[in-house]
């Protein structure tokens, strides 16, 4: 490697450094899209795990995000690899005619950095070696070699494929960047993805646990609801039984009160009847005694008359009682 660097011309060394810079720039430009793609995929997996019913829409959005993120890497490749060299080469091809016409007008074009400068350098080299272009034309072999050198100056470089030194330096930069990413970048990304996977797995386990808790709570609630319905039915049946018993008690009490009132009324009637009979007996006895005294014209013994009247009244009462019984 050191011998290769020692044999490299200063201009080629600068070009090599430019290639390394372009490779590093593109590598750094590709790191961001790579991390972005990882984030997009991780978030998509998490979303599909949380909401499986929207997996189709999430998957489509994930692919669009990957496409847009990958486009950044392509833009970085164009900016750092293709654009500078393609632009310079197109400008060089477009300026061939002007460079050839202005080659003899200014010694500044002899620096060897342009096609015109390359032509002037070959002409000066031929004049120094053969003295003049006429002497060069006399030597057919040398003149043919001079024409080939001029054709090499005006040959346009490839707008796509880089030079060999650029490939070497770019490949070296890529190997260095790849080794660094393999050493530092990829393990970090893997750890992040593993952590993300563990988090998603933990979220899924937590969701399963929450679902199991919800099902258990639902079962307990349904059991409590069934117990409440059973208790309510028992309370209603007990209330109905108590209402029936209370109705029967009230009915029995009312019948007893009615019977007692009937007995009391019968007793009152019997007492009133006896009182009326006694009062009637007294009044009738007095009337009968007065009537008898007037009829016979003499006083009768009150006790005798009372006994007669009482006997008559008792007969009448007995006859009335027998008539009621019949």
C-alpha positions as MATLAB code, in Angstrom:
seq = 'XXXXXXXXXXXXXXXXXXXXXXXXXXXXXXXXXXXXXXXXXXXXXXXXXXXXXXXXXXXXXXXXXXXXXXXXXXXXXXXXXXXXXXXXXXXXXXXXXXXXXXXXXXXXXXXXXXXXXXXXXXXXXXXXXXXXXXXXXXXXXXXXXXXXXXXXXXXXXXXXXXXXXXXXXXXXXXXXXXXXXXXXXXXXXXXXXXXXXXXXXXXXXXXXXXXXXXXXXXXXXXXXXXXXXXXXXXXXXXXXXXXXXXXXXXXXXXXXXXXXXXXXXXXXXXXXXXXXXXXXXXXXXXXXXXXXXXXXXXXXXXXXXXXXXXXXXXXXXXXXXXXXXX';
ca = [
       0.000    0.000    0.000;
       2.844    2.421    0.821;
       4.582    1.603   -2.447;
       1.342    2.261   -4.294;
       0.994    5.625   -2.559;
       4.635    6.443   -3.375;
       4.077    5.736   -7.059;
       0.916    7.842   -7.153;
       1.238   11.281   -8.733;
       0.168   14.328   -6.685;
      -2.851   14.921   -8.914;
      -3.913   11.309   -8.611;
      -3.437   11.451   -4.847;
      -5.748   14.462   -4.677;
      -8.269   12.611   -6.822;
      -7.974    9.641   -4.502;
      -8.667   11.829   -1.488;
     -11.660   13.250   -3.327;
     -12.896    9.710   -3.973;
     -12.450    8.836   -0.293;
     -14.365   11.945    0.690;
     -17.116   11.095   -1.769;
     -17.266    7.523   -0.452;
     -17.412    8.688    3.161;
     -20.054   11.262    2.266;
     -22.177    8.653    0.548;
     -21.640    6.199    3.401;
     -22.757    8.759    5.961;
     -25.681    9.665    3.706;
     -26.679    5.987    3.627;
     -26.502    5.581    7.424;
     -29.476    7.886    8.004;
     -31.788    6.078    5.566;
     -30.734    2.737    7.057;
     -31.643    3.878   10.562;
     -34.831    5.448    9.188;
     -35.848    2.190    7.538;
     -35.265    0.359   10.823;
     -37.434    2.870   12.678;
     -40.180    2.669   10.037;
     -40.232   -1.142   10.128;
     -40.159   -1.233   13.950;
     -43.039    1.227   14.261;
     -45.001   -0.674   11.607;
     -44.542   -3.968   13.481;
     -45.620   -2.311   16.729;
     -48.700   -0.781   15.055;
     -49.718   -4.083   13.455;
     -49.284   -5.826   16.821;
     -51.510   -3.267   18.576;
     -54.141   -3.112   15.817;
     -54.120   -6.292   13.686;
     -57.241   -5.177   11.833;
     -55.309   -2.281   10.229;
     -52.294   -4.399    9.202;
     -52.927   -3.911    5.467;
     -52.939   -0.124    5.628;
     -49.935   -0.083    7.976;
     -47.997   -2.427    5.664;
     -48.701   -0.212    2.636;
     -47.615    2.882    4.543;
     -44.470    1.039    5.698;
     -43.472    0.200    2.115;
     -44.033    3.817    1.046;
     -41.896    5.027    3.946;
     -39.139    2.563    3.039;
     -39.249    3.737   -0.580;
     -39.002    7.413    0.363;
     -36.253    6.694    2.888;
     -34.289    4.618    0.379;
     -34.608    7.484   -2.097;
     -32.433    9.554    0.253;
     -29.612    7.031   -0.180;
     -29.956    7.285   -3.964;
     -29.885   11.073   -3.709;
     -26.707   10.795   -1.631;
     -25.153    8.515   -4.245;
     -26.016   10.993   -7.000;
     -24.740   13.987   -5.022;
     -21.479   12.479   -3.750;
     -20.540   10.016   -6.518;
     -22.193   10.709   -9.870;
     -23.069   14.387   -9.914;
     -19.617   16.016   -9.447;
     -17.776   13.800  -11.920;
     -20.573   13.576  -14.458;
     -20.998   17.329  -14.413;
     -17.276   17.926  -14.840;
     -17.010   15.397  -17.633;
     -19.986   16.815  -19.495;
     -18.479   20.274  -19.180;
     -15.152   18.913  -20.450;
     -16.781   17.300  -23.491;
     -18.752   20.467  -24.197;
     -15.557   22.551  -23.993;
     -13.366   20.393  -26.290;
     -13.860   22.617  -29.309;
     -13.238   25.813  -27.387;
     -10.210   24.307  -25.680;
      -8.619   23.297  -28.984;
      -9.186   26.740  -30.506;
      -7.807   28.585  -27.472;
      -4.895   26.226  -26.818;
      -2.355   28.415  -28.636;
      -3.706   31.712  -27.358;
      -2.701   31.439  -23.724;
       0.135   29.605  -22.014;
      -2.053   29.025  -18.973;
      -3.744   26.111  -20.780;
      -0.452   24.202  -20.750;
      -0.992   23.039  -17.193;
      -2.120   19.593  -18.428;
      -5.500   19.714  -16.658;
      -7.632   20.168  -19.816;
      -7.834   18.602  -23.270;
      -6.376   21.740  -24.860;
      -3.548   21.735  -22.367;
      -2.849   18.083  -23.170;
      -2.643   18.909  -26.917;
      -0.287   21.851  -26.303;
       1.878   19.686  -24.070;
       2.183   17.022  -26.783;
       3.050   19.668  -29.415;
       5.750   21.218  -27.205;
       7.113   17.783  -26.434;
       7.345   16.966  -30.182;
       9.041   20.299  -30.949;
      11.554   19.740  -28.167;
      12.301   16.249  -29.408;
      12.348   16.806  -33.213;
      12.977   20.533  -33.433;
       9.828   21.295  -35.420;
       6.563   19.718  -36.532;
       7.952   19.492  -40.080;
      10.778   17.240  -38.897;
       8.217   15.170  -37.004;
       6.162   14.743  -40.172;
       9.251   13.412  -41.969;
       9.371   10.518  -39.502;
       6.240    8.562  -40.383;
       6.376    6.264  -37.367;
       6.952    9.092  -34.911;
       4.198   11.176  -36.518;
       1.761    8.266  -36.176;
       2.647    7.949  -32.493;
       2.126   11.728  -32.148;
      -1.371   11.393  -33.672;
      -2.235    8.589  -31.250;
      -1.122   10.799  -28.361;
      -3.372   13.590  -29.638;
      -6.291   11.162  -29.966;
      -5.671   10.117  -26.370;
      -5.922   13.776  -25.329;
      -9.263   14.338  -27.048;
     -10.770   10.981  -26.001;
     -13.698   11.751  -23.683;
     -13.724   10.007  -20.303;
     -16.653    7.754  -19.363;
     -19.465    9.742  -17.690;
     -20.481    6.677  -15.619;
     -17.466    4.487  -14.868;
     -14.798    6.158  -12.711;
     -11.085    5.891  -13.236;
      -9.075    3.009  -11.826;
      -7.554    5.112   -9.054;
     -11.012    6.342   -8.104;
     -12.232    2.756   -7.927;
      -9.283    1.843   -5.692;
      -9.738    4.781   -3.329;
     -13.529    4.438   -3.329;
     -13.274    0.712   -2.636;
     -10.835    1.369    0.184;
     -13.181    3.960    1.668;
     -16.093    1.548    1.337;
     -14.159   -1.238    3.075;
     -13.189    1.118    5.912;
     -16.739    2.378    6.283;
     -18.174   -1.143    6.078;
     -15.711   -2.380    8.710;
     -16.603    0.540   10.976;
     -20.323   -0.077   10.509;
     -19.839   -3.802   11.107;
     -17.874   -3.026   14.259;
     -19.987   -0.205   15.694;
     -23.102    0.409   13.638;
     -24.596   -3.022   13.083;
     -24.334   -4.164   16.748;
     -26.000   -0.939   17.856;
     -28.782   -1.424   15.321;
     -29.142   -5.063   16.375;
     -29.330   -4.063   20.037;
     -31.932   -1.441   19.204;
     -33.955   -3.960   17.198;
     -33.655   -6.551   19.987;
     -34.735   -3.983   22.557;
     -37.619   -3.007   20.313;
     -38.595   -6.650   19.894;
     -38.419   -7.189   23.653;
     -40.553   -4.101   24.212;
     -43.114   -5.303   21.676;
     -43.075   -8.767   23.248;
     -43.540   -7.192   26.671;
     -46.401   -5.052   25.369;
     -48.044   -8.145   23.877;
     -47.630  -10.029   27.169;
     -49.068   -7.057   29.046;
     -51.971   -6.931   26.601;
     -52.612  -10.660   27.103;
     -52.471  -10.199   30.872;
     -54.847   -7.245   30.700;
     -57.195   -9.268   28.493;
     -57.121  -12.184   30.946;
     -57.794   -9.788   33.845;
     -60.681   -8.263   31.919;
     -62.162  -11.702   31.219;
     -61.769  -12.683   34.874;
     -63.398   -9.433   35.998;
     -66.228  -10.021   33.535;
     -66.741  -13.551   34.882;
     -66.787  -12.258   38.460;
     -69.250   -9.541   37.500;
     -71.517  -12.055   35.766;
     -71.346  -14.343   38.825;
     -72.185  -11.439   41.147;
     -75.030  -10.436   38.841;
     -76.403  -13.992   38.908;
     -76.143  -14.051   42.719;
     -77.905  -10.692   42.898;
     -80.712  -11.976   40.662;
     -81.062  -15.111   42.817;
     -81.101  -13.037   46.009;
     -83.664  -10.661   44.506;
     -85.884  -13.593   43.500;
     -85.601  -15.044   47.036;
     -86.470  -11.659   48.567;
     -89.479  -11.335   46.262;
     -90.680  -14.852   47.146;
     -90.220  -14.131   50.853;
     -92.122  -10.855   50.507;
     -94.938  -12.648   48.714;
     -95.075  -15.282   51.470;
     -95.115  -12.604   54.165;
     -97.866  -10.744   52.291;
     -99.981  -13.922   52.052;
     -99.430  -14.669   55.752;
    -100.311  -11.088   56.681;
    -103.467  -11.282   54.558;
    -104.471  -14.529   56.244;
    -103.765  -13.073   59.702;
    -105.766   -9.947   58.919;
    -108.634  -12.051   57.557;
    -108.639  -14.304   60.631;
    -108.472  -11.286   62.931;
    -111.319   -9.618   61.046;
    -113.443  -12.772   61.253;
    -112.710  -13.028   64.986;
    -113.639   -9.359   65.482;
    -116.839   -9.874   63.498;
    -117.763  -12.946   65.579;
    -116.978  -11.065   68.793;
    -119.043   -8.087   67.669;
    -121.895  -10.427   66.727;
    -121.739  -12.112   70.141;
    -121.575   -8.742   71.871;
    -124.508   -7.498   69.804;
    -126.509  -10.643   70.634;
    -125.718  -10.177   74.316;
    -126.727   -6.529   74.129;
    -129.946   -7.488   72.371;
    -130.695  -10.126   74.999;
    -129.950   -7.690   77.802;
    -132.112   -5.031   76.190;
    -134.908   -7.574   75.719;
    -134.761   -8.607   79.341;
    -134.626   -5.004   80.460;
    -137.640   -4.239   78.269;
    -139.510   -7.214   79.679;
    -138.747   -6.103   83.235;
    -139.841   -2.570   82.473;
    -142.954   -3.870   80.754;
    -143.729   -6.138   83.659;
    -143.569   -3.249   86.104;
    -145.722   -0.993   83.943;
    -148.277   -3.686   83.170;
    -148.534   -4.642   86.821;
    -149.233   -1.071   87.808;
    -151.809   -0.647   85.067;
    -153.480   -3.970   85.859;
    -153.733   -3.189   89.552;
    -155.307    0.162   88.860;
    -157.735   -1.338   86.406;
    -158.690   -4.144   88.757;
    -159.294   -1.717   91.599;
    -161.567    0.286   89.463;
    -163.425   -2.832   88.305;
    -163.946   -4.453   91.664;
    -164.066   -1.162   93.534;
    -161.785   -2.326   96.245;
    -158.084   -2.513   96.928;
    -156.302   -5.663   96.054;
    -153.153   -6.930   97.510;
    -150.288   -5.664   95.395;
    -148.175   -8.753   95.919;
    -150.980  -11.024   94.794;
    -151.592   -8.985   91.713;
    -147.901   -8.819   90.951;
    -147.543  -12.569   91.182;
    -150.483  -13.035   88.878;
    -149.162  -10.542   86.396;
    -145.644  -11.969   86.502;
    -146.947  -15.410   85.811;
    -148.952  -14.132   82.897;
    -146.053  -12.184   81.508;
    -143.782  -15.212   81.851;
    -146.276  -17.274   79.927;
    -146.481  -14.637   77.267;
    -142.690  -14.381   77.119;
    -142.368  -18.148   76.936;
    -144.922  -18.274   74.188;
    -143.050  -15.508   72.333;
    -139.738  -17.304   72.728;
    -141.197  -20.525   71.461;
    -142.683  -18.676   68.526;
    -139.281  -17.128   67.666;
    -137.565  -20.495   67.975;
    -140.068  -22.068   65.693;
];
